[in-house]
Amino acid sequence: MKFYKILIPALFFGASLFAQNTDSVMIRKIYDEALANGHAYKNLEYLCKKIGPRLSGSVNAQKSVEWTKKLMEDYGFDRVYLQELMVPVWERGAKELAYIIEGKTKIPVPIAALGGSIASPMQGITAPILEVQNFEELRALGEQVVKGKIIFFNRPFDPRLFNTFNAYGGAVDQRGQGAIEAAKLGAVGVIVRSMSSIVDDFPHTGGMRYQEGVTKIPAAAISTKAANLLSQKLKLRKLPAIQFYFKQNCRTLPDAVSYNVIGEIRGSENPEGIITVGGHLDSWDLAEGAHDDGTGVMQSVEVLRIFKKLNIKPKHTIRAVMFMNEENGLRGGLKYAEIAKQNNEKHIAALESDEGGFTPRGFSVENAPQALAHFSKWKPLLAPYRLNELEAGGSGADIGPLRVIPGAVLIGFRPDSQRYFDIHHSSNDVFENVNKRELELGAASMTSLIYMIDQYGTK
Amino acid sequence: MKFYKILIPALFFGASLFAQNTDSVMIRKIYDEALANGHAYKNLEYLCKKIGPRLSGSVNAQKSVEWTKKLMEDYGFDRVYLQELMVPVWERGAKELAYIIEGKTKIPVPIAALGGSIASPMQGITAPILEVQNFEELRALGEQVVKGKIIFFNRPFDPRLFNTFNAYGGAVDQRGQGAIEAAKLGAVGVIVRSMSSIVDDFPHTGGMRYQEGVTKIPAAAISTKAANLLSQKLKLRKLPAIQFYFKQNCRTLPDAVSYNVIGEIRGSENPEGIITVGGHLDSWDLAEGAHDDGTGVMQSVEVLRIFKKLNIKPKHTIRAVMFMNEENGLRGGLKYAEIAKQNNEKHIAALESDEGGFTPRGFSVENAPQALAHFSKWKPLLAPYRLNELEAGGSGADIGPLRVIPGAVLIGFRPDSQRYFDIHHSSNDVFENVNKRELELGAASMTSLIYMIDQYGTK
């Protein structure tokens, strides 16, 4: 492109038009391949149905490492390899039990231990339960009231926020930090409203933290429907008429060896310049990790497969990375950036798909206004595929640690967000809830962006 | 707005900014109401679960007329009334039976009679079956080959088309016209690949036509999975090794009385100027008519409810119209336009929602470039809600007959199209497949557009 800049504007315009035409033909081919001959859907079916849940350190996680490695080898990518790392190992154990206790009546309610939580004592915990909406309310109650109680965090998603990730962001402190804040005031357990706007019977698990010096107390998510019921009962009959019982059997084992799985097509002109596209291979244990994040992983493999199938020889090295341990440690993302730094790798850009396999709306570009302006010139090429949203914003948890690499432009794939938290981290995150065309359109849009970045760089 | 045009540009700019601010606040309120206190989802649940399938002329169709009338009366709209019309009455009767016959083996396959089809003879039809992709191929076979056979139309959706309505448009002639073209060459029956890109076991029904002077032969849709199986078998073993059997028990009864259901909020400044928002109340008989078109109907009622709830006094008369008989006759749409013409009604605009209750992408405006340019000025107001697609295009079947009214701008609500034909006209078009937030966002975006049109007209 630079060459043309010395030509007169009219000629430059002509050349630019020609380039846009060639690119639009290539992008059309990319979409045709993804939609008419795509592999992402059947690969996802295998990952979900033949392997299934794959929490870090589990046998299934190891199976998924081996299978995705073999898959990329079978596609004949130039180089397929593993990146060793240590991951935390947490196990749910036997299914949880919970009741609302109202006088002599026990009402069973669906809960799921939060990832990282300790077990309850063998016999479970029975205690009065207190509902709060946030940490301020909790602190206002004070130690005397909270001591010996179970704290019920029940602040729902704000339904008015268009993007459901913002609603999630506004509620998830209860899940992540709730056990710490409650324990500081002497609570004996924590029950958190599931991170979802849908009202149903399925608890949504997810990561939680403890803090050194603060007593560890068990924490679980309760289904939104049961949360509403519990809240209603607490409004009708004050303490101590309502008590809560829960028992969970989870445990943390010593860290285990695991891997990032990486496939590469080597660049033909600037092989040392790396473009990463990825998702995370690990998933929560309650379902199949279909949208979170089987779709992102299989879309990333599909990007390289489409390059190869269409015989696109990239200028830069294109890497599909299946990150391990996004859900409860981010060790894969950290290791990938650490090794990149160590080896002085030159990273041009990284794109992550970890918001589900829904209809693509566009991409968000992290703290790189120049790159965003550069990408925005491609809007006419992306418009036929309704990729209208090219905006400043976050990228992805796994590629985030690449911030240490100067010049690496970090990009998030942005699908429609409306259905994501209906199924996120719950037993409904299964293959059946992924739409074939939506998944394929995501793979095609990711491939198209990577193609354009490979051709024209990030500025 | 017109007043400000005589001011100097700077002042006009300020006033315009002020108007945009007021409007953006109102649109925010509309979304908040739809998302935080919306009624569309629970109303749809009632329509789907308490009433259910409501094919024209059925008892359920009448129940849906009475219920939606009462619903709008209970909301206290200024005027709620029925518009009488005659509708065709077609009944499926007992469930269909079909087999692929391969020697002595009978393989049962799922079919559904097409709406309007005649029954098979009592004992069913057994005949050799011929696969064709289109009418040209059929005609090339000629009368001698086709005579006495069942014709199997098996042209699939083109998966490369981004908007699935275009893929539908490219395949649906087989369903609508197939029986006519096959009968002209002496065929005894027609089996049509279901109008869907998904591969599963559920046949999709839909309207078909006969032609005067051409023998009526029975026609049914076959599930896409069974269509693939049948096609495979036909490739492996040529005629007459493969025969097909089907029996269906449908019938057409005399036309019956039915109704459009109309609710109005009367305009405060120009009550004679009418803005219509609607969907169709009838549905196919195999499921609950959730996305087709319970969502459009309940979104239209929601538009008026939100106006009332937010105390928006529209300048023009806003009408929610529940059209009857879109699926197999369009009598409701025709009657509505006929009466409008008769009464010399002044129609400003009409908006139809009949592409499902999925995440809104925008609106299409039919043959009205001036209106489209006018609406396009509102893009900044709609951008926060990702209504990026404001384009020339079709509107809706029911409002189409309003083309006879000069000046009526016809608009189609455009949600994401990817999932629609997975469930369209099949037994999967049920309430469970509607996402609450997606439905509500649709209602909010429709309300916002109607609000802006009411404020600033169509040019």
Tab-separated table of C-alpha atoms in Angstrom, chain A residues 28 32 35-36 159-162 164 197 359-361 384-386 388-389 391 416 418-419 422 435 437-438 441, chain B residues 28 32 35-36 159-162 164 197 359-361 384-386 388-389 391 416 418-419 422 435 437-438 441:
chain	number	residue	atom	x	y	z
A	28	ARG	CA	-16.669	-13.569	0.130
A	32	ASP	CA	-18.623	-19.204	1.499
A	35	LEU	CA	-20.998	-21.383	5.635
A	36	ALA	CA	-21.063	-24.056	2.946
A	159	PRO	CA	-31.981	-5.532	32.776
A	160	ARG	CA	-31.772	-2.041	31.296
A	161	LEU	CA	-28.194	-2.466	30.113
A	162	PHE	CA	-28.144	-3.350	26.418
A	164	THR	CA	-25.373	-8.201	29.010
A	197	SER	CA	-31.033	-12.351	33.998
A	359	THR	CA	-24.271	-13.863	15.482
A	360	PRO	CA	-21.246	-11.592	15.093
A	361	ARG	CA	-21.798	-7.883	15.555
A	384	PRO	CA	-22.247	-6.965	3.709
A	385	TYR	CA	-21.762	-9.311	6.668
A	386	ARG	CA	-23.312	-6.856	9.122
A	388	ASN	CA	-21.118	-2.853	11.958
A	389	GLU	CA	-19.549	-2.538	15.363
A	391	GLU	CA	-15.224	0.105	18.510
A	416	ASP	CA	-24.649	-10.644	19.996
A	418	GLN	CA	-28.394	-11.327	24.626
A	419	ARG	CA	-28.443	-15.095	25.188
A	422	ASP	CA	-28.860	-17.519	30.068
A	435	ASN	CA	-26.681	-22.386	16.280
A	437	ARG	CA	-24.921	-20.618	11.179
A	438	GLU	CA	-24.206	-18.205	14.001
A	441	LEU	CA	-20.552	-16.571	10.740
B	28	ARG	CA	-33.984	5.506	26.898
B	32	ASP	CA	-36.042	0.832	30.266
B	35	LEU	CA	-36.554	-4.321	29.506
B	36	ALA	CA	-37.326	-3.793	33.179
B	159	PRO	CA	-26.112	-21.556	2.983
B	160	ARG	CA	-23.879	-18.798	1.589
B	161	LEU	CA	-26.595	-16.152	1.767
B	162	PHE	CA	-26.165	-14.035	4.885
B	164	THR	CA	-31.770	-16.472	5.638
B	197	SER	CA	-31.090	-25.007	6.483
B	359	THR	CA	-32.316	-9.337	18.497
B	360	PRO	CA	-33.257	-6.284	16.430
B	361	ARG	CA	-30.823	-5.184	13.754
B	384	PRO	CA	-26.830	2.974	21.442
B	385	TYR	CA	-29.325	0.162	20.843
B	386	ARG	CA	-27.354	-1.226	17.910
B	388	ASN	CA	-27.517	-0.027	12.667
B	389	GLU	CA	-29.463	-1.279	9.689
B	391	GLU	CA	-32.136	0.302	4.610
B	416	ASP	CA	-31.365	-11.109	13.304
B	418	GLN	CA	-30.061	-16.685	11.553
B	419	ARG	CA	-32.341	-18.847	13.725
B	422	ASP	CA	-34.674	-23.524	12.107
B	435	ASN	CA	-35.537	-15.237	24.326
B	437	ARG	CA	-34.535	-9.956	26.178
B	438	GLU	CA	-34.450	-10.333	22.418
B	441	LEU	CA	-35.488	-5.273	22.617
